[in-house]
Tab-separated table of C-alpha atoms in Angstrom:
chain	number	residue	atom	x	y	z
R	1	MET	CA	0.000	0.000	0.000
R	2	ARG	CA	1.333	3.409	-0.929
R	3	LYS	CA	2.011	5.743	1.940
R	4	ILE	CA	-0.560	8.518	2.447
R	5	ILE	CA	1.194	11.872	2.678
R	6	SER	CA	-0.187	14.720	4.732
R	7	THR	CA	2.837	17.018	4.401
R	8	LEU	CA	5.740	17.264	2.002
R	9	ALA	CA	8.680	19.616	2.445
R	10	LEU	CA	12.149	20.398	1.190
R	11	LEU	CA	14.650	20.065	3.995
R	12	ALA	CA	17.779	22.089	3.371
R	13	THR	CA	21.224	22.408	4.822
R	14	ILE	CA	22.565	25.779	3.827
R	15	THR	CA	26.164	26.091	2.740
R	16	GLY	CA	28.211	27.678	5.512
R	17	ALA	CA	25.926	26.451	8.330
R	18	ALA	CA	27.519	25.203	11.510
R	19	SER	CA	26.902	21.575	10.553
R	20	ASP	CA	26.439	19.774	7.266
R	21	GLY	CA	24.167	17.170	8.889
R	22	LEU	CA	20.684	17.069	7.375
R	23	LEU	CA	18.891	17.516	10.673
R	24	ASP	CA	21.200	20.158	12.055
R	25	ASN	CA	20.451	23.793	11.223
R	26	ALA	CA	18.011	22.655	8.573
R	27	ILE	CA	15.480	24.990	6.926
R	28	ALA	CA	12.151	23.506	5.842
R	29	TYR	CA	10.181	24.733	2.823
R	30	GLU	CA	6.717	23.237	2.940
R	31	ALA	CA	5.212	22.044	-0.314
R	32	VAL	CA	1.761	23.206	-1.396
R	33	ALA	CA	-0.927	20.614	-2.063
R	34	VAL	CA	-2.288	21.023	-5.592
R	35	ASN	CA	-4.815	18.237	-5.051
R	36	SER	CA	-5.012	15.071	-2.952
R	37	THR	CA	-1.961	13.475	-4.620
R	38	SER	CA	0.101	16.291	-6.170
R	39	TYR	CA	2.386	18.783	-4.447
R	40	LYS	CA	4.660	21.609	-5.503
R	41	CYS	CA	7.355	23.701	-3.875
R	42	CYS	CA	8.447	26.710	-5.927
R	43	GLU	CA	10.952	28.846	-4.080
R	44	VAL	CA	13.993	31.036	-4.572
R	45	LEU	CA	16.386	28.919	-2.521
R	46	PRO	CA	19.686	29.699	-0.821
R	47	VAL	CA	22.770	27.827	-1.963
R	48	GLY	CA	22.787	24.412	-0.330
R	49	ARG	CA	21.809	20.730	-0.461
R	50	TYR	CA	18.164	19.729	-0.351
R	51	ALA	CA	16.276	16.544	0.405
R	52	ILE	CA	12.528	15.929	0.308
R	53	THR	CA	10.667	14.670	3.346
R	54	ALA	CA	7.225	13.119	3.593
R	55	THR	CA	5.303	13.247	6.834
R	56	ASP	CA	2.230	11.303	7.858
R	57	GLY	CA	1.224	12.164	11.402
R	58	ASN	CA	4.348	11.844	13.523
R	59	GLU	CA	6.204	9.662	11.021
R	60	THR	CA	8.766	11.269	8.711
R	61	ARG	CA	10.362	9.574	5.736
R	62	TYR	CA	12.963	10.747	3.248
R	63	LEU	CA	12.570	10.399	-0.483
R	64	SER	CA	15.165	8.331	-2.283
R	65	VAL	CA	14.858	9.340	-5.928
R	66	ALA	CA	16.025	7.317	-8.930
R	67	ALA	CA	17.411	8.852	-12.108
R	68	ASN	CA	13.994	8.592	-13.804
R	69	GLY	CA	12.319	10.514	-10.973
R	70	ALA	CA	10.672	7.520	-9.306
R	71	TYR	CA	11.026	7.591	-5.547
R	72	THR	CA	10.864	5.259	-2.589
R	73	TYR	CA	10.788	6.067	1.108
R	74	ALA	CA	13.837	5.876	3.344
R	75	THR	CA	13.819	5.994	7.121
R	76	SER	CA	17.273	7.540	7.459
R	77	PRO	CA	18.454	10.875	6.059
R	78	ASP	CA	21.612	9.016	5.036
R	79	ASP	CA	19.541	7.296	2.339
R	80	ALA	CA	17.866	10.475	1.087
R	81	THR	CA	18.541	11.821	-2.396
R	82	PHE	CA	19.873	15.360	-2.366
R	83	PHE	CA	19.854	17.987	-5.068
R	84	THR	CA	22.117	21.008	-5.008
R	85	VAL	CA	21.227	24.654	-5.459
R	86	THR	CA	23.960	27.037	-6.576
R	87	ASP	CA	24.125	30.739	-7.278
R	88	ASP	CA	23.360	29.920	-10.905
R	89	ASN	CA	19.984	28.275	-10.247
R	90	PRO	CA	18.249	29.761	-7.168
R	91	TYR	CA	14.756	29.558	-8.756
R	92	GLN	CA	13.613	25.993	-8.121
R	93	GLN	CA	10.386	24.164	-8.893
R	94	VAL	CA	9.886	20.773	-7.247
R	95	LEU	CA	6.826	18.870	-8.462
R	96	ILE	CA	5.753	15.710	-6.655
R	97	ASP	CA	3.155	13.201	-7.849
R	98	ALA	CA	2.405	10.974	-4.875
R	99	ALA	CA	0.044	8.753	-6.880
R	100	ALA	CA	2.748	7.924	-9.432
R	101	ALA	CA	5.537	8.226	-6.819
R	102	THR	CA	7.598	10.556	-8.991
R	103	VAL	CA	9.523	13.787	-8.423
R	104	GLU	CA	10.515	16.405	-10.978
R	105	THR	CA	12.976	19.166	-10.105
R	106	ARG	CA	13.299	22.126	-12.449
R	107	ASP	CA	15.712	25.013	-12.708
R	108	PHE	CA	13.481	27.985	-13.516
R	109	THR	CA	14.627	30.995	-15.529
R	110	PRO	CA	12.437	34.067	-14.881
R	111	TRP	CA	10.183	34.871	-17.816
R	112	GLN	CA	10.597	38.258	-19.429
R	113	GLN	CA	7.025	38.595	-20.697
R	114	LEU	CA	3.636	36.911	-20.666
R	115	TYR	CA	0.733	37.280	-23.090
R	116	VAL	CA	-2.978	36.537	-23.008
R	117	VAL	CA	-3.877	34.483	-26.062
R	118	GLY	CA	-7.363	33.313	-26.967
R	119	SER	CA	-10.274	33.211	-29.317
R	120	PHE	CA	-11.507	36.523	-27.870
R	121	ASN	CA	-8.505	38.335	-29.424
R	122	SER	CA	-8.266	36.079	-32.512
R	123	TRP	CA	-5.260	34.294	-30.958
R	124	ALA	CA	-3.188	37.447	-31.038
R	125	PHE	CA	-0.684	38.172	-28.261
R	126	THR	CA	-2.027	40.705	-25.745
R	127	PRO	CA	0.831	41.643	-23.371
R	128	MET	CA	0.423	41.398	-19.612
R	129	GLU	CA	2.096	43.752	-17.145
R	130	CYS	CA	4.788	42.851	-14.633
R	131	ALA	CA	6.007	45.393	-12.079
R	132	ASP	CA	8.987	43.279	-10.979
R	133	LEU	CA	10.344	40.424	-13.079
R	134	ASP	CA	12.066	38.980	-10.006
R	135	GLU	CA	8.633	38.387	-8.496
R	136	GLN	CA	7.176	36.947	-11.743
R	137	VAL	CA	3.677	38.359	-11.085
R	138	PHE	CA	2.030	39.167	-14.422
R	139	THR	CA	-1.334	40.953	-14.541
R	140	TYR	CA	-4.002	41.769	-17.103
R	141	THR	CA	-7.200	43.775	-16.686
R	142	GLY	CA	-9.629	44.121	-19.546
R	143	THR	CA	-12.869	43.033	-21.101
R	144	ILE	CA	-13.054	39.542	-22.539
R	145	ALA	CA	-16.042	39.121	-24.846
R	146	THR	CA	-17.383	35.608	-25.102
R	147	THR	CA	-18.919	33.696	-27.947
R	148	ALA	CA	-19.627	29.992	-28.210
R	149	GLY	CA	-16.447	28.143	-27.273
R	150	THR	CA	-14.419	31.131	-26.064
R	151	GLU	CA	-11.143	29.863	-24.615
R	152	LEU	CA	-7.704	31.187	-23.704
R	153	LYS	CA	-4.272	30.398	-22.354
R	154	PHE	CA	-1.099	32.368	-21.587
R	155	MET	CA	2.158	32.436	-23.509
R	156	GLY	CA	5.654	33.453	-22.469
R	157	ALA	CA	6.662	34.283	-26.038
R	158	ASN	CA	4.803	35.941	-28.882
R	159	TYR	CA	5.058	32.976	-31.238
R	160	TYR	CA	3.804	29.410	-31.363
R	161	SER	CA	6.103	26.399	-31.153
R	162	PRO	CA	5.278	23.296	-33.169
R	163	GLY	CA	4.501	20.261	-31.038
R	164	ALA	CA	5.526	20.918	-27.418
R	165	ASP	CA	4.683	24.320	-25.975
R	166	PRO	CA	7.487	25.187	-23.511
R	167	ASN	CA	6.350	28.789	-23.273
R	168	GLY	CA	2.696	28.066	-22.523
R	169	VAL	CA	0.749	28.428	-19.267
R	170	HIS	CA	-2.177	26.022	-19.145
R	171	PRO	CA	-4.838	24.697	-16.760
R	172	LEU	CA	-4.201	21.292	-15.222
R	173	THR	CA	-7.163	19.850	-17.145
R	174	ASN	CA	-8.657	21.028	-20.396
R	175	GLY	CA	-11.734	23.256	-20.280
R	176	GLU	CA	-11.407	24.534	-16.715
R	177	THR	CA	-13.462	27.674	-16.107
R	178	LEU	CA	-11.261	30.765	-16.097
R	179	THR	CA	-12.691	32.126	-12.848
R	180	SER	CA	-11.695	28.897	-11.054
R	181	ALA	CA	-8.019	29.209	-12.043
R	182	ALA	CA	-5.677	28.532	-9.119
R	183	HIS	CA	-2.906	26.094	-10.076
R	184	VAL	CA	-1.339	26.099	-13.538
R	185	ALA	CA	1.100	24.035	-15.563
R	186	THR	CA	3.972	25.157	-17.794
R	187	GLY	CA	6.248	23.394	-20.240
R	188	THR	CA	3.699	20.737	-21.205
R	189	SER	CA	2.955	19.219	-24.595
R	190	THR	CA	-0.787	19.202	-23.845
R	191	ASP	CA	-2.377	22.367	-25.206
R	192	TYR	CA	-5.034	22.722	-22.495
R	193	LYS	CA	-7.045	25.952	-22.326
R	194	TRP	CA	-9.459	27.716	-20.010
R	195	THR	CA	-13.041	28.490	-20.994
R	196	VAL	CA	-14.448	31.980	-20.370
R	197	PRO	CA	-17.868	31.856	-18.636
R	198	ALA	CA	-19.260	35.258	-19.656
R	199	THR	CA	-18.425	38.596	-21.216
R	200	ASP	CA	-17.007	40.733	-18.439
R	201	SER	CA	-14.088	42.837	-17.295
R	202	TYR	CA	-11.515	40.468	-15.796
R	203	SER	CA	-8.518	40.989	-13.522
R	204	ILE	CA	-6.046	38.167	-14.098
R	205	THR	CA	-2.831	37.419	-12.213
R	206	VAL	CA	-0.458	34.678	-13.354
R	207	ASN	CA	2.820	33.594	-11.759
R	208	PRO	CA	4.652	31.121	-14.023
R	209	PHE	CA	7.266	30.517	-11.331
R	210	LYS	CA	4.890	29.738	-8.471
R	211	LEU	CA	2.584	27.979	-10.983
R	212	THR	CA	-0.434	29.901	-9.728
R	213	ALA	CA	-3.187	32.073	-11.164
R	214	SER	CA	-6.091	34.077	-9.801
R	215	VAL	CA	-8.994	35.630	-11.676
R	216	SER	CA	-11.758	38.002	-10.598
R	217	THR	CA	-14.464	39.875	-12.455
R	218	ASN	CA	-15.014	43.615	-12.266
R	219	SER	CA	-18.731	43.838	-13.054
R	220	SER	CA	-20.106	47.249	-12.137
R	221	THR	CA	-22.634	49.786	-13.274
R	222	ASP	CA	-21.642	53.231	-14.454
R	223	ILE	CA	-24.583	54.980	-12.754
R	224	ASP	CA	-26.918	54.366	-9.854
R	225	ARG	CA	-30.302	53.222	-11.073
R	226	THR	CA	-33.751	53.776	-9.564
R	227	VAL	CA	-36.343	51.133	-10.389
R	228	ALA	CA	-40.065	51.822	-10.609
R	229	THR	CA	-43.115	50.129	-12.119
R	230	VAL	CA	-45.002	52.452	-14.430
R	231	ASP	CA	-48.140	52.596	-16.549
R	232	ALA	CA	-48.604	53.982	-20.063
R	233	ASP	CA	-48.960	57.601	-18.904
R	234	GLN	CA	-45.729	57.352	-16.980
R	235	ILE	CA	-43.939	56.028	-20.051
R	236	LEU	CA	-44.694	59.343	-21.772
R	237	ALA	CA	-43.260	61.153	-18.789
R	238	VAL	CA	-40.032	59.233	-19.233
R	239	TYR	CA	-39.698	60.415	-22.803
R	240	ASP	CA	-40.404	63.990	-21.653
R	241	LEU	CA	-37.145	63.783	-19.743
R	242	MET	CA	-35.141	63.487	-22.948
R	243	GLY	CA	-32.621	66.270	-23.186
R	244	ARG	CA	-32.993	67.296	-19.545
R	245	PRO	CA	-29.860	67.424	-17.368
R	246	GLU	CA	-31.467	65.302	-14.676
R	247	PRO	CA	-31.954	61.705	-15.892
R	248	CYS	CA	-34.504	59.064	-15.064
R	249	ASP	CA	-32.016	56.245	-15.012
R	250	LEU	CA	-34.119	53.111	-15.223
R	251	VAL	CA	-37.822	52.442	-15.661
R	252	LEU	CA	-39.269	48.942	-15.541
R	253	LEU	CA	-42.247	48.671	-17.892
R	254	PRO	CA	-45.166	46.240	-17.488
R	255	SER	CA	-43.996	44.514	-20.667
R	256	GLY	CA	-40.702	43.651	-19.024
R	257	LEU	CA	-38.744	46.190	-21.055
R	258	HIS	CA	-36.343	48.566	-19.349
R	259	ILE	CA	-35.862	52.132	-20.579
R	260	VAL	CA	-32.517	53.606	-19.539
R	261	VAL	CA	-32.204	57.386	-19.930
R	262	THR	CA	-28.677	58.616	-19.390
R	263	PRO	CA	-27.562	62.138	-18.388
R	264	ALA	CA	-26.658	62.804	-22.015
R	265	GLY	CA	-30.282	62.222	-22.964
R	266	THR	CA	-29.755	59.020	-24.925
R	267	THR	CA	-32.125	56.117	-24.500
R	268	LYS	CA	-31.524	52.388	-24.441
R	269	ILE	CA	-34.284	49.804	-24.342
R	270	LEU	CA	-33.271	46.507	-22.758
R	271	ARG	CA	-35.105	43.270	-22.158
């Protein structure tokens, strides 16, 4: 039976510490649970040697990792597999699949740009903003208009690569709703995309290093509206307001139509 993991962490001995022993002067970086079987730890790490620990209750085991990424559990830190972080590769992504019992460690190079790409912009490359490339937080705020099958993804380069898509940011499964975005994948050959639930103004944040995303909508009205039920005579009164500086913002008619009269004196009729 495969061990059930409640906590995974990187356990580090930092170069220059008083002792090189794994348990002495160690710094722990806790992994984040992506789901019930997958974990990730994406950190800018100090120079040092790192092992991965798995904890279930009070029991701690050390991961012994083969060259193909498959791991087994060891009871002694002497049997743990270490990886080394140098000044040349401080950005580290450690991805753990407990169901498959595999570990992938990646050296991450900070991305210089990120683009929103989707059917809403005809698969053009709309640039995102990043205030600090060291932090790798890319943002986009704008209206995304939906039609049947509207979908999008994010790209770290303004071109498409044949086959594998190393510069793409994708959902973990195809067709996830954009507003549910939380964990993302990069460097995959599966061209998964998000679906957009409705036309709206969206605020999107993507971090290709932390492998995270967050999305919110910015629905709002431009003016306060007063709602009233009116009869035919009152409808005429609404039209009398045309051209006046003081608007009657919204009138609900018995037919279910809404007449919106704006301060500029223009009228919209909505169902």
